Coordinates of C-alpha atoms and ligand atoms in Angstrom, one line a residue:
M1 CA 31.9 19.0 123.8
T2 CA 33.7 18.6 126.9
L3 CA 31.8 20.3 130.0
K4 CA 34.3 22.7 131.5
F5 CA 33.6 23.6 135.5
D6 CA 34.9 25.4 138.2
Y7 CA 36.2 23.1 140.5
D8 CA 36.6 18.9 140.1
L9 CA 35.9 18.3 143.6
F10 CA 33.8 20.4 145.6
V11 CA 33.3 18.9 149.4
I12 CA 30.9 19.9 151.6
G13 CA 32.0 20.1 155.0
A14 CA 35.7 20.5 156.7
G15 CA 35.1 17.4 159.2
S16 CA 37.6 14.4 159.6
G17 CA 36.5 13.1 156.3
G18 CA 35.7 16.3 154.4
V19 CA 38.9 17.9 155.3
R20 CA 40.9 14.0 154.0
A21 CA 39.1 14.0 151.0
A22 CA 39.8 17.3 149.8
R23 CA 43.7 17.1 150.5
M24 CA 44.3 13.9 149.2
A25 CA 42.4 14.7 145.6
A26 CA 44.1 17.7 145.8
S27 CA 47.7 15.8 146.6
K28 CA 46.2 13.8 142.9
G29 CA 46.2 17.3 141.1
K30 CA 42.8 17.7 141.5
K31 CA 40.9 21.5 141.5
V32 CA 39.1 21.1 145.0
A33 CA 37.1 23.6 147.6
V34 CA 36.0 23.1 150.5
A35 CA 33.0 25.0 152.4
E36 CA 33.5 25.3 156.0
E37 CA 29.9 28.1 157.9
R38 CA 31.4 26.5 161.6
Y39 CA 34.8 25.4 162.5
L40 CA 37.9 23.2 161.0
G41 CA 38.2 20.1 162.1
G42 CA 34.2 18.7 162.7
T43 CA 32.3 17.4 165.8
C44 CA 35.9 15.4 166.5
V45 CA 38.1 18.7 166.7
N46 CA 35.7 21.2 168.7
V47 CA 33.1 19.6 170.2
G48 CA 33.4 15.5 170.0
C49 CA 36.6 13.7 170.6
V50 CA 39.6 16.0 171.2
P51 CA 37.7 18.4 173.9
K52 CA 36.3 15.0 175.5
K53 CA 38.9 13.4 175.2
L54 CA 40.7 16.3 177.5
F55 CA 37.9 16.6 180.1
V56 CA 38.6 13.6 180.7
Y57 CA 42.5 13.9 181.7
A58 CA 40.8 16.7 183.8
S59 CA 38.2 14.0 185.3
Q60 CA 41.0 11.5 186.4
F61 CA 43.0 14.1 188.6
P62 CA 41.2 13.0 191.9
E63 CA 41.7 9.6 191.6
L64 CA 45.1 10.6 191.5
F65 CA 45.5 13.1 193.9
H66 CA 44.3 9.3 196.1
A67 CA 46.4 7.4 194.9
S68 CA 49.4 9.1 194.8
K69 CA 49.0 9.3 199.3
G70 CA 49.6 5.0 199.3
Y71 CA 52.7 6.0 197.2
G72 CA 54.0 8.4 199.6
W73 CA 53.0 11.6 198.5
S74 CA 51.4 14.6 200.9
I75 CA 49.3 17.5 198.6
P76 CA 49.2 20.2 201.1
G77 CA 45.3 21.0 201.2
Q78 CA 42.6 19.9 198.5
P79 CA 42.6 20.0 195.0
S80 CA 39.9 22.3 193.9
L81 CA 39.1 22.5 190.6
D82 CA 39.0 25.5 187.7
W83 CA 36.2 25.3 185.7
A84 CA 37.5 28.4 183.6
T85 CA 40.9 27.3 183.3
L86 CA 40.1 24.3 181.5
R87 CA 37.7 24.8 179.8
D88 CA 39.3 28.2 178.1
N89 CA 43.2 25.7 178.2
K90 CA 41.1 23.4 176.1
T91 CA 39.6 26.0 173.9
T92 CA 43.1 27.5 173.0
E93 CA 44.8 24.1 172.2
I94 CA 40.7 23.8 169.7
E95 CA 41.2 26.9 168.1
R96 CA 45.4 25.7 167.8
L97 CA 44.6 22.5 165.9
N98 CA 41.4 24.7 163.7
A99 CA 44.9 26.4 162.3
I100 CA 46.4 23.4 162.1
Y101 CA 43.1 22.3 160.0
N102 CA 43.6 26.0 157.9
N103 CA 46.8 24.7 157.0
L104 CA 46.4 21.2 155.8
I105 CA 43.9 22.8 154.2
D106 CA 45.8 25.5 152.5
N107 CA 49.5 24.0 151.6
S108 CA 46.8 21.3 150.5
G109 CA 46.5 23.9 147.3
A110 CA 42.4 23.0 148.0
E111 CA 40.7 26.5 148.6
L112 CA 39.1 27.1 151.8
F113 CA 35.3 29.1 151.8
S114 CA 34.7 29.3 155.4
A115 CA 30.9 30.1 154.9
R116 CA 27.7 27.4 154.2
A117 CA 27.2 26.0 151.4
T118 CA 24.1 25.1 149.6
V119 CA 23.8 22.8 146.2
V120 CA 21.5 24.1 143.8
G121 CA 21.8 21.3 141.0
P122 CA 24.4 18.5 140.9
H123 CA 27.3 19.9 139.8
Q124 CA 26.0 23.7 141.2
V125 CA 27.1 24.8 145.0
A126 CA 26.2 28.3 145.9
V127 CA 28.2 30.0 148.4
E128 CA 26.8 33.4 149.9
D129 CA 26.2 34.8 146.6
K130 CA 27.9 32.9 143.8
V131 CA 27.4 30.1 142.9
Y132 CA 29.3 27.4 141.7
S133 CA 30.0 24.6 139.0
A134 CA 32.0 21.2 139.9
K135 CA 32.3 18.1 138.4
V136 CA 31.9 16.1 142.2
I137 CA 30.3 17.5 145.1
L138 CA 31.1 16.1 148.3
I139 CA 28.7 16.3 151.0
A140 CA 30.3 15.1 154.7
T141 CA 28.4 17.2 156.6
G142 CA 28.3 16.0 159.9
G143 CA 25.7 14.8 162.3
W144 CA 24.0 17.4 165.1
P145 CA 23.0 16.2 168.9
Y146 CA 19.1 15.6 168.8
I147 CA 17.0 15.7 171.2
P148 CA 13.6 14.9 171.2
E149 CA 11.0 17.3 172.5
F150 CA 8.7 16.7 176.0
P151 CA 7.2 19.8 178.2
G152 CA 10.6 21.4 179.4
S153 CA 13.2 20.1 176.8
E154 CA 14.4 24.1 175.3
L155 CA 16.1 23.3 179.0
A156 CA 17.6 20.7 177.9
I157 CA 21.2 21.1 177.0
S158 CA 23.4 18.6 174.3
S159 CA 27.2 17.8 174.0
N160 CA 28.2 20.6 172.1
E161 CA 27.3 22.8 174.8
M162 CA 29.0 20.8 177.6
F163 CA 32.5 22.0 176.6
F164 CA 31.4 26.0 177.0
L165 CA 29.7 26.2 180.0
D166 CA 30.0 29.3 182.1
Q167 CA 30.2 27.4 185.7
L168 CA 30.0 24.0 186.3
P169 CA 26.5 22.8 188.5
K170 CA 26.9 20.9 191.4
T171 CA 24.3 18.4 190.4
A172 CA 23.5 17.3 186.6
V173 CA 21.2 15.0 185.1
V174 CA 23.1 13.6 182.0
V175 CA 20.1 10.7 179.8
G176 CA 21.0 8.3 177.3
G177 CA 22.6 5.1 177.3
G178 CA 25.3 5.6 174.6
Y179 CA 28.8 6.4 173.9
I180 CA 28.1 10.1 174.9
A181 CA 25.3 9.4 177.9
V182 CA 28.1 7.5 179.7
E183 CA 31.4 9.0 178.4
F184 CA 29.8 13.0 180.6
A185 CA 28.4 11.0 183.6
G186 CA 32.3 9.6 184.3
I187 CA 33.4 13.5 183.9
L188 CA 31.2 15.1 185.4
N189 CA 30.9 12.7 188.4
G190 CA 35.5 13.1 188.2
L191 CA 34.9 17.0 188.2
G192 CA 33.2 16.7 191.7
V193 CA 29.3 17.2 190.4
E194 CA 26.8 14.7 192.3
T195 CA 26.1 12.8 188.3
H196 CA 23.3 11.3 187.2
L197 CA 23.0 9.0 184.8
V198 CA 18.9 8.5 183.4
Y199 CA 19.0 5.7 180.4
R200 CA 15.0 4.1 179.1
G201 CA 16.5 0.6 179.2
P202 CA 17.5 -1.9 181.2
E203 CA 21.5 -1.7 180.5
L204 CA 23.9 0.9 179.2
L205 CA 25.6 0.5 176.0
K206 CA 23.5 -1.7 174.3
S207 CA 24.9 -2.8 171.9
F208 CA 28.7 -4.0 173.2
D209 CA 29.3 -6.8 175.6
R210 CA 26.7 -7.3 178.1
E211 CA 28.9 -8.9 180.7
M212 CA 31.4 -6.0 180.2
S213 CA 28.6 -3.6 179.8
G214 CA 27.8 -4.7 183.4
K215 CA 31.2 -4.4 184.7
I216 CA 31.1 -0.4 183.2
V217 CA 28.1 -0.3 185.1
E218 CA 29.5 -1.4 188.4
G219 CA 32.2 1.2 188.0
M220 CA 31.1 4.1 187.1
S221 CA 28.6 3.0 190.1
N222 CA 31.7 2.8 192.1
K223 CA 33.5 6.2 191.2
G224 CA 30.0 7.6 192.2
V225 CA 27.3 7.9 189.7
H226 CA 24.4 7.3 190.5
I227 CA 22.3 5.5 187.5
H228 CA 18.6 5.6 187.1
L229 CA 18.0 2.8 184.4
N230 CA 14.4 1.5 183.1
T231 CA 13.5 5.1 183.5
Q232 CA 12.4 8.0 181.6
I233 CA 11.8 11.3 182.1
N234 CA 8.4 13.2 181.9
E235 CA 9.5 17.3 182.3
I236 CA 11.6 18.9 183.2
V237 CA 11.0 22.5 184.8
K238 CA 13.0 25.7 186.6
V239 CA 13.0 25.8 190.6
A240 CA 11.2 28.9 191.2
G241 CA 13.2 31.4 193.0
R242 CA 16.3 29.4 191.6
D243 CA 18.1 30.4 188.7
R244 CA 20.1 27.3 187.9
E245 CA 17.8 24.9 189.0
L246 CA 16.6 22.6 187.0
S247 CA 13.1 20.1 188.1
V248 CA 13.5 16.9 186.3
V249 CA 10.0 14.4 186.5
L250 CA 10.9 11.3 185.9
D251 CA 8.3 8.4 185.0
N252 CA 8.5 6.8 188.0
G253 CA 7.0 9.4 190.2
G254 CA 10.8 10.9 191.3
N255 CA 12.5 13.7 190.9
L256 CA 16.1 14.8 190.6
T257 CA 17.0 18.8 191.0
A258 CA 20.1 19.6 188.6
G259 CA 21.6 22.7 187.2
L260 CA 22.2 21.2 184.5
A261 CA 19.6 18.2 182.0
L262 CA 22.7 17.5 179.3
Y263 CA 20.8 15.0 176.5
A264 CA 22.9 12.4 174.9
T265 CA 20.3 11.1 172.4
G266 CA 21.9 10.2 169.9
R267 CA 22.9 12.8 166.7
Q268 CA 21.5 13.2 163.3
A269 CA 22.6 13.3 159.7
N270 CA 23.3 17.3 158.9
T271 CA 21.3 17.5 155.7
A272 CA 18.3 19.9 156.7
G273 CA 17.9 23.0 154.6
L274 CA 21.2 21.6 152.4
G275 CA 19.8 21.5 149.3
L276 CA 19.7 18.1 148.6
E277 CA 15.8 18.8 147.1
N278 CA 17.7 20.2 143.9
T279 CA 19.5 16.5 143.2
A280 CA 18.3 13.5 143.2
V281 CA 19.8 12.4 146.4
V282 CA 17.9 9.7 148.4
M283 CA 18.2 10.4 152.5
G284 CA 16.4 7.4 154.7
N285 CA 14.2 7.9 157.2
N286 CA 16.4 9.4 159.6
G287 CA 17.9 11.9 157.1
S288 CA 21.0 10.6 156.8
I289 CA 21.9 10.0 152.5
V290 CA 21.8 6.7 151.6
V291 CA 25.2 5.3 149.8
D292 CA 26.3 2.4 148.0
N293 CA 29.6 0.6 148.0
H294 CA 31.9 3.5 146.3
F295 CA 29.7 6.3 148.8
A296 CA 27.6 7.7 145.8
T297 CA 24.5 8.7 146.0
A298 CA 21.5 8.5 143.5
E299 CA 22.9 12.0 141.9
P300 CA 25.6 10.4 139.9
S301 CA 27.6 13.8 140.4
I302 CA 27.0 13.4 144.0
Y303 CA 29.0 11.6 147.0
A304 CA 28.8 11.2 151.0
L305 CA 30.6 9.7 153.8
G306 CA 31.0 10.4 157.2
D307 CA 28.4 10.4 160.0
V308 CA 26.0 12.3 157.6
I309 CA 25.5 8.0 155.7
D310 CA 25.2 7.0 159.4
R311 CA 27.1 4.2 159.2
V312 CA 29.3 4.0 161.2
Q313 CA 29.6 7.2 163.5
L314 CA 33.3 7.7 164.3
T315 CA 36.3 10.0 163.0
P316 CA 38.2 7.2 161.7
V317 CA 36.1 5.4 159.9
A318 CA 34.9 8.8 157.8
I319 CA 39.2 9.2 157.1
Q320 CA 39.5 5.5 155.9
E321 CA 36.1 6.7 153.7
A322 CA 37.8 9.7 152.3
M323 CA 40.8 7.9 150.8
V324 CA 38.9 4.6 149.9
L325 CA 36.2 7.4 147.7
V326 CA 39.6 9.3 146.5
D327 CA 40.5 6.5 145.5
H328 CA 37.9 5.5 143.6
L329 CA 37.4 8.9 141.8
Y330 CA 40.7 9.4 141.3
G331 CA 42.6 6.8 141.3
D332 CA 43.0 2.6 140.4
G333 CA 40.4 1.7 142.5
Q334 CA 41.4 -0.9 144.6
A335 CA 41.2 0.4 148.2
Q336 CA 38.0 -1.2 149.9
I337 CA 36.4 -0.1 153.5
D338 CA 36.0 -3.1 155.6
Y339 CA 33.4 -2.5 158.7
S340 CA 33.7 -5.8 160.4
D341 CA 36.7 -5.6 163.3
I342 CA 36.3 -1.9 164.1
P343 CA 38.2 -0.7 167.4
T344 CA 36.6 1.5 169.2
A345 CA 36.7 3.0 173.0
V346 CA 34.2 4.4 175.1
F347 CA 36.0 6.6 176.6
C348 CA 33.6 6.0 180.2
Q349 CA 35.3 5.3 183.2
P350 CA 36.3 2.5 184.0
E351 CA 37.5 3.0 180.2
F352 CA 36.2 -0.3 177.9
G353 CA 38.3 -1.0 174.3
T354 CA 36.1 -3.8 172.0
V355 CA 37.1 -5.3 169.5
G356 CA 35.0 -8.1 167.1
L357 CA 32.3 -9.8 168.5
S358 CA 29.9 -9.9 171.6
E359 CA 29.6 -13.1 173.2
E360 CA 26.3 -12.8 172.3
Q361 CA 27.1 -11.7 168.7
A362 CA 29.3 -15.0 168.2
R363 CA 26.9 -17.1 169.8
A364 CA 24.6 -16.1 167.2
E365 CA 26.8 -16.6 164.7
Y366 CA 29.4 -19.4 165.8
A367 CA 28.4 -23.0 167.1
D368 CA 31.0 -23.7 169.7
I369 CA 32.6 -20.5 171.0
A370 CA 35.0 -20.4 174.0
V371 CA 35.2 -17.8 176.6
Y372 CA 38.4 -16.9 178.6
L373 CA 37.8 -13.9 181.3
S374 CA 40.3 -12.3 183.4
D375 CA 39.6 -10.0 186.5
F376 CA 42.0 -8.3 188.2
K377 CA 43.3 -5.7 190.6
P378 CA 45.3 -2.8 188.4
M379 CA 48.9 -2.8 190.1
L380 CA 48.5 1.2 190.5
Q381 CA 45.6 0.6 192.7
T382 CA 48.0 -1.9 195.9
L383 CA 49.2 0.9 196.9
G384 CA 47.5 3.0 195.7
G385 CA 43.7 1.7 197.5
G386 CA 41.6 2.1 195.0
A387 CA 38.2 0.5 194.5
E388 CA 39.0 -0.2 190.4
R389 CA 39.5 -3.2 188.4
I390 CA 40.8 -4.6 185.6
T391 CA 38.2 -7.0 183.2
M392 CA 39.4 -8.9 180.2
K393 CA 37.4 -10.9 178.1
L394 CA 39.0 -13.0 174.5
V395 CA 35.6 -15.0 173.0
V396 CA 37.4 -17.3 170.5
D397 CA 35.7 -19.5 167.8
N398 CA 36.9 -23.4 169.0
E399 CA 36.3 -25.0 165.5
S400 CA 39.1 -22.5 164.5
D401 CA 40.5 -21.1 166.9
R402 CA 40.3 -17.7 165.9
V403 CA 39.8 -14.6 168.6
L404 CA 36.3 -13.7 167.1
G405 CA 36.1 -10.7 170.3
C406 CA 38.6 -8.8 172.4
H407 CA 37.3 -6.5 175.8
M408 CA 38.8 -5.0 178.5
V409 CA 37.4 -2.4 180.9
G410 CA 39.8 -0.7 183.2
E411 CA 42.7 1.4 182.7
H412 CA 44.3 1.9 179.4
A413 CA 41.3 -0.1 177.5
A414 CA 41.6 1.8 174.5
E415 CA 44.9 2.2 174.2
I416 CA 45.7 -2.0 174.9
I417 CA 42.7 -2.7 172.3
Q418 CA 43.8 -0.8 169.6
G419 CA 46.5 -3.7 168.6
L420 CA 44.5 -6.1 169.6
G421 CA 42.5 -5.1 166.3
I422 CA 45.7 -5.4 164.3
A423 CA 46.4 -8.8 165.4
L424 CA 41.7 -9.5 164.8
K425 CA 42.8 -8.4 161.4
A426 CA 45.6 -10.3 160.8
G427 CA 42.9 -13.6 161.6
A428 CA 45.2 -14.2 165.6
T429 CA 44.5 -17.3 166.4
K430 CA 44.3 -18.3 170.6
A431 CA 47.2 -20.1 169.2
H432 CA 48.4 -17.2 168.5
F433 CA 47.9 -15.3 171.6
D434 CA 49.3 -17.9 173.8
A435 CA 52.7 -17.6 171.7
T436 CA 52.8 -14.4 172.3
V437 CA 55.3 -13.4 175.0
G438 CA 53.9 -11.0 177.8
I439 CA 54.9 -7.7 179.1
H440 CA 56.1 -7.7 182.8
P441 CA 54.2 -6.4 184.6
S442 CA 51.2 -4.8 182.4
A443 CA 48.1 -5.1 182.4
A444 CA 48.3 -6.0 178.9
E445 CA 49.9 -9.6 179.1
E446 CA 46.5 -11.0 180.8
F447 CA 45.5 -10.6 177.1
V448 CA 47.9 -13.5 176.4
T449 CA 48.3 -15.6 179.5
M450 CA 44.6 -16.3 179.4
R451 CA 44.1 -20.0 179.9
E452 CA 41.4 -21.1 181.8
R453 CA 37.9 -21.7 179.9
A454 CA 35.8 -19.1 181.9
R455 CA 32.6 -20.1 179.7
Ligands
NDP1 P1 24.0 6.8 170.5 O1 23.0 6.6 169.6 O2 24.7 5.9 170.8 O3 22.9 6.3 171.7 C1 21.9 7.1 172.3 C2 21.1 7.0 173.6 O4 19.9 8.2 173.7 C3 20.7 5.8 173.6 O5 20.8 4.9 174.7 C4 19.7 5.6 173.3 O6 18.2 4.6 173.8 C5 19.3 7.0 173.9 N1 17.5 7.5 174.1 C6 17.6 7.8 171.7 N2 15.9 8.6 171.8 C7 15.7 9.0 173.5 C8 15.1 9.8 174.8 N3 14.1 9.6 172.7 N4 14.2 9.4 175.0 C9 15.2 8.8 176.2 N5 16.5 8.4 175.3 C10 16.3 8.0 174.1 O7 24.1 8.3 170.7 P2 25.9 9.2 171.0 O8 24.3 10.1 171.1 O9 26.1 8.7 172.7 O10 26.3 9.0 170.1 C11 26.4 9.3 168.6 C12 27.7 8.3 168.5 O11 28.6 9.2 168.7 C13 27.9 7.3 168.6 O12 27.4 6.0 168.1 C14 28.8 6.9 168.4 O13 29.8 6.7 166.9 C15 30.0 8.3 168.7 N6 30.7 8.6 169.4 C16 31.8 8.3 169.4 C17 32.9 8.2 170.1 C18 33.6 7.6 170.7 O14 34.6 7.1 169.6 N7 34.5 7.4 172.0 C19 32.0 9.0 171.3 C20 30.8 10.2 171.8 C21 30.4 9.2 170.2 P3 17.7 3.4 172.9 O15 19.5 2.7 173.1 O16 16.9 2.7 174.6 O17 17.8 3.4 171.1

């Protein structure tokens, strides 16, 4: 007897990974459903990468206005920001993208449920008051910001709310030392908000190359962000008689008064209330779903990918995971995901792009490495007069001559590092870099003209 299911694949969560899996499976003739309770496109499109990048652009204009003077421009009056225009234009753009996602799902032939779905059995999903059966269920529910509990923590906001503020504060405190904290500290500072970044550890972006992280701290400080390292927050209280003012009490006896306290203290897998207790799915201590190399959970009919499995919380990784999974389920099963040498960028200011091993990781893994460094003033600033610099670094294995890591702090780092990611994937050696002709005049050419070893 063959079992009949309502769907071949039921995807819960229409973020980057879920939508890609649904579309790919539908294109292979599978009967697919997608359920999304909140917004199409998930975190990236709605409260992550996309609106964040738009805000980063917005926050860069003051420096460009300043630089334009050296190029002969004069701007009558003092440029000023209308926050509501920025916020609402951003929302309009996101709504346009939501509609595109809707069309992508529709055109693929997958069926969309705009409602919360819960798992009620290994092959059963409940949506509103109906239960549907599916041969395979894919959990792609992403993550959600985590704010630790402490006195006054209910007064803190997460990155989700940052995109919809009714007004910009004069002063802000941003807490955390990861991607989101440094990115929002840069955005707020650039938009004219006096910004304090409070981090409990000694170094920001601690999983990256230490020297580059030092350059980021230096660059952010030069741009005006007040960085408080080795500092924790004891409590947040409302300032009496001042509607929007908070007093952020630090563990060093200090105190910051701010109109906003943003906690960017990590994200947790979105698994609460999903009904996974009705299945054999196993979750880790942090609530993320445990999967094997094929994204299979401990329940044979249930798979999971993207931020909810807490491997690498990056949109392009979730998309690759989705393609590998669909190939595993409905293709020839040859596709694989390689988590090494994933290029990534932090859109802090100065921007940071990186691929491969940090100097510290390379020293731990290889006996003999060489480090090449370049630090210079970007050409824009020669007439522009700004203090910003660019730092580039190559980490090379001396034995094989292979380039192990490329790191850059400064303008266009993300755009430049993307291409170098291909070089590293292809196993490029330092000799290949040296044999490559530079594009002149560009900042990127420095990556192929570094001849002197710094270490
Ligand atoms: P991260 O995990 O990168 O950083 C969390 C930060 O919060 C760490 O500095 C951590 O400190 C700190 N922290 C955690 N708990 C506490 C606490 N109780 N009190 C004080 N500080 C605390 O998370 P993010 O939220 O910044 O970002 C989540 C993920 O989203 C990133 O890892 C990244 O994968 C992705 N992302 C990617 C972006 C991009 O591609 N540009 C942009 C934004 C996000 P400690 O280090 O001491 O533990």
